Coordinates of N, CA, C and O in Angstrom, one line a residue:
M159 N 5.4 19.3 37.9 CA 4.0 19.4 37.7 C 3.6 18.3 36.7 O 4.4 17.9 35.8
K160 N 2.4 17.8 36.8 CA 1.9 16.8 35.9 C 0.9 17.5 35.0 O 0.0 18.1 35.5
L161 N 1.0 17.3 33.7 CA 0.1 17.9 32.7 C -0.8 16.8 32.1 O -0.3 15.7 31.9
Y162 N -2.0 17.2 31.7 CA -2.9 16.3 31.0 C -3.4 17.0 29.8 O -3.7 18.2 29.7
R163 N -3.5 16.2 28.7 CA -4.2 16.6 27.5 C -5.1 15.5 27.0 O -4.8 14.3 27.2
F164 N -6.1 15.9 26.3 CA -7.0 14.9 25.6 C -6.9 15.3 24.1 O -7.3 16.3 23.7
L165 N -6.3 14.3 23.4 CA -6.2 14.5 21.9 C -7.4 13.9 21.2 O -7.8 12.8 21.6
S166 N -7.9 14.6 20.2 CA -9.0 14.0 19.5 C -8.9 14.3 18.0 O -8.2 15.3 17.7
G167 N -9.6 13.6 17.2 CA -9.5 13.9 15.8 C -10.3 12.8 15.0 O -10.9 11.9 15.6
P168 N -10.4 13.0 13.7 CA -11.0 12.0 12.8 C -10.3 10.7 12.8 O -9.1 10.6 13.1
D169 N -11.0 9.6 12.5 CA -10.5 8.3 12.5 C -9.7 8.1 11.1 O -10.1 7.5 10.2
D170 N -8.5 8.8 11.1 CA -7.7 8.6 9.9 C -6.2 8.8 10.4 O -5.9 8.9 11.6
S171 N -5.3 8.8 9.4 CA -3.9 8.9 9.8 C -3.5 10.2 10.5 O -2.5 10.2 11.3
S172 N -4.3 11.2 10.3 CA -3.9 12.5 11.0 C -4.0 12.4 12.5 O -3.2 12.9 13.2
F173 N -4.9 11.6 13.0 CA -5.0 11.3 14.4 C -3.8 10.5 14.9 O -3.2 10.9 16.0
C174 N -3.4 9.5 14.2 CA -2.2 8.7 14.6 C -1.0 9.6 14.6 O -0.2 9.5 15.5
H175 N -0.9 10.5 13.6 CA 0.3 11.4 13.6 C 0.3 12.4 14.8 O 1.3 12.7 15.3
K176 N -0.9 12.8 15.2 CA -1.1 13.7 16.3 C -0.6 13.0 17.6 O 0.2 13.6 18.4
V177 N -1.0 11.8 17.8 CA -0.6 11.0 19.0 C 0.9 10.7 18.9 O 1.6 10.9 19.9
T178 N 1.4 10.3 17.8 CA 2.8 10.0 17.6 C 3.7 11.3 17.9 O 4.7 11.2 18.6
A179 N 3.2 12.4 17.4 CA 4.0 13.7 17.7 C 4.0 13.9 19.2 O 5.1 14.3 19.8
A180 N 2.9 13.7 19.9 CA 2.9 14.0 21.4 C 3.8 13.0 22.1 O 4.6 13.4 23.0
L181 N 3.8 11.7 21.7 CA 4.7 10.7 22.3 C 6.2 11.1 22.1 O 7.0 11.0 23.0
N182 N 6.5 11.6 20.9 CA 7.9 12.0 20.6 C 8.3 13.3 21.3 O 9.5 13.6 21.4
K183 N 7.3 14.0 21.9 CA 7.6 15.2 22.7 C 7.6 14.9 24.2 O 7.6 15.8 25.1
G184 N 7.6 13.6 24.6 CA 7.7 13.2 25.9 C 6.3 12.9 26.6 O 6.3 12.5 27.8
W185 N 5.2 13.0 26.0 CA 3.9 12.7 26.5 C 3.8 11.2 26.6 O 4.3 10.5 25.8
E186 N 3.0 10.7 27.5 CA 2.7 9.3 27.7 C 1.2 9.0 27.6 O 0.4 9.8 28.1
L187 N 0.9 7.9 27.0 CA -0.5 7.5 26.9 C -1.1 7.3 28.3 O -0.4 6.8 29.2
S188 N -2.3 7.7 28.5 CA -3.0 7.5 29.8 C -4.4 6.9 29.6 O -5.3 7.6 29.0
G189 N -4.6 5.7 29.9 CA -5.8 5.0 29.7 C -6.0 4.5 28.3 O -5.1 4.6 27.5
S190 N -7.2 4.0 28.0 CA -7.5 3.5 26.7 C -8.0 4.5 25.8 O -8.6 5.5 26.2
P191 N -7.8 4.3 24.5 CA -8.3 5.3 23.5 C -9.8 5.2 23.4 O -10.4 4.2 23.8
T192 N -10.5 6.2 22.9 CA -11.9 6.2 22.7 C -12.2 6.3 21.2 O -11.4 6.7 20.4
Y193 N -13.4 5.8 20.9 CA -13.8 5.8 19.5 C -15.3 6.0 19.5 O -16.0 5.2 20.1
A194 N -15.8 7.0 18.8 CA -17.2 7.3 18.8 C -17.7 7.8 17.4 O -16.9 8.4 16.7
F195 N -19.0 7.6 17.2 CA -19.6 8.1 15.9 C -20.0 9.5 16.2 O -20.7 9.8 17.1
D196 N -19.7 10.4 15.3 CA -20.1 11.8 15.3 C -21.3 12.0 14.4 O -21.1 12.1 13.2
A197 N -22.5 12.0 14.9 CA -23.7 12.1 14.1 C -23.8 13.4 13.3 O -24.3 13.4 12.2
A198 N -23.2 14.4 13.8 CA -23.3 15.7 13.1 C -22.5 15.7 11.8 O -22.9 16.3 10.9
T199 N -21.4 15.0 11.8 CA -20.6 14.9 10.6 C -20.7 13.6 9.9 O -20.2 13.5 8.7
G200 N -21.3 12.6 10.5 CA -21.4 11.3 9.9 C -20.1 10.5 9.9 O -19.9 9.7 9.0
T201 N -19.1 10.9 10.8 CA -17.8 10.3 10.8 C -17.5 9.7 12.1 O -18.1 10.0 13.1
M202 N -16.5 8.8 12.1 CA -16.0 8.2 13.4 C -14.9 9.2 13.9 O -14.1 9.7 13.1
R203 N -14.8 9.3 15.2 CA -13.8 10.2 15.9 C -13.0 9.3 16.9 O -13.6 8.4 17.5
C204 N -11.8 9.7 17.1 CA -10.9 9.0 18.0 C -10.5 10.0 19.1 O -10.4 11.2 18.9
G205 N -10.1 9.4 20.3 CA -9.6 10.3 21.4 C -8.6 9.5 22.2 O -8.7 8.3 22.3
Q206 N -7.6 10.2 22.7 CA -6.6 9.6 23.6 C -6.1 10.6 24.6 O -5.7 11.7 24.2
A207 N -6.1 10.2 25.9 CA -5.6 11.1 26.9 C -4.1 10.8 27.0 O -3.6 9.7 26.8
V208 N -3.3 11.9 27.2 CA -1.9 11.8 27.4 C -1.5 12.6 28.6 O -2.1 13.6 28.9
V209 N -0.4 12.2 29.3 CA 0.1 13.0 30.4 C 1.6 13.2 30.3 O 2.3 12.4 29.6
K210 N 2.1 14.2 31.0 CA 3.5 14.5 31.0 C 4.0 15.1 32.3 O 3.3 16.0 32.8
E211 N 5.1 14.6 32.8 CA 5.6 15.2 34.0 C 6.7 16.2 33.6 O 7.6 15.9 32.8
V212 N 6.6 17.5 34.1 CA 7.5 18.5 33.8 C 8.1 19.1 35.1 O 7.3 19.6 35.9
A213 N 9.4 19.0 35.2 CA 10.1 19.4 36.4 C 10.4 20.9 36.3 O 10.7 21.4 35.3
G214 N 10.4 21.6 37.5 CA 10.8 22.9 37.6 C 9.9 24.0 37.1 O 10.3 25.1 36.9
K215 N 8.7 23.6 36.8 CA 7.7 24.6 36.3 C 6.4 24.5 37.2 O 6.1 23.4 37.7
D216 N 5.7 25.5 37.3 CA 4.4 25.5 38.0 C 3.3 25.7 37.0 O 3.4 26.4 36.0
Y217 N 2.2 25.0 37.2 CA 1.0 25.1 36.3 C 0.4 26.4 36.4 O 0.3 27.1 37.4
H218 N 0.0 26.9 35.2 CA -0.8 28.1 35.1 C -1.8 27.9 34.0 O -1.5 27.4 32.9
P219 N -3.1 28.3 34.2 CA -4.2 28.0 33.3 C -4.0 28.6 31.9 O -4.6 28.2 30.9
D220 N -3.1 29.6 31.7 CA -2.8 30.2 30.4 C -1.8 29.5 29.6 O -1.6 29.9 28.5
M221 N -1.1 28.5 30.2 CA 0.0 27.9 29.5 C -0.5 27.1 28.3 O -1.6 26.5 28.4
K222 N 0.2 27.0 27.3 CA -0.1 26.2 26.1 C 0.5 24.8 26.4 O 1.7 24.6 26.3
L223 N -0.4 23.8 26.7 CA 0.0 22.5 27.1 C 0.8 21.8 26.0 O 1.8 21.1 26.3
G224 N 0.4 22.0 24.8 CA 1.1 21.3 23.7 C 2.5 21.8 23.5 O 3.3 21.1 22.8
E225 N 2.9 22.9 24.0 CA 4.2 23.5 23.9 C 5.2 23.0 25.0 O 6.3 23.4 25.0
Q226 N 4.6 22.3 26.0 CA 5.4 21.9 27.1 C 6.2 20.6 26.8 O 5.9 19.8 26.1

């Protein structure tokens, strides 16, 4: 099965660490990162889609994608 996640966070090192952790768990970048101003908080936000192929399992909506 192929899994998809969209990671998001503030424009700081915590976002980079979140993406790095996903890459080290076998996730791969998918597409370009996004960068947008959050008017509610007055901060910049980052986003990155990641995908992962997992053999031998079937998708279920209740699964925790970050644990795969």
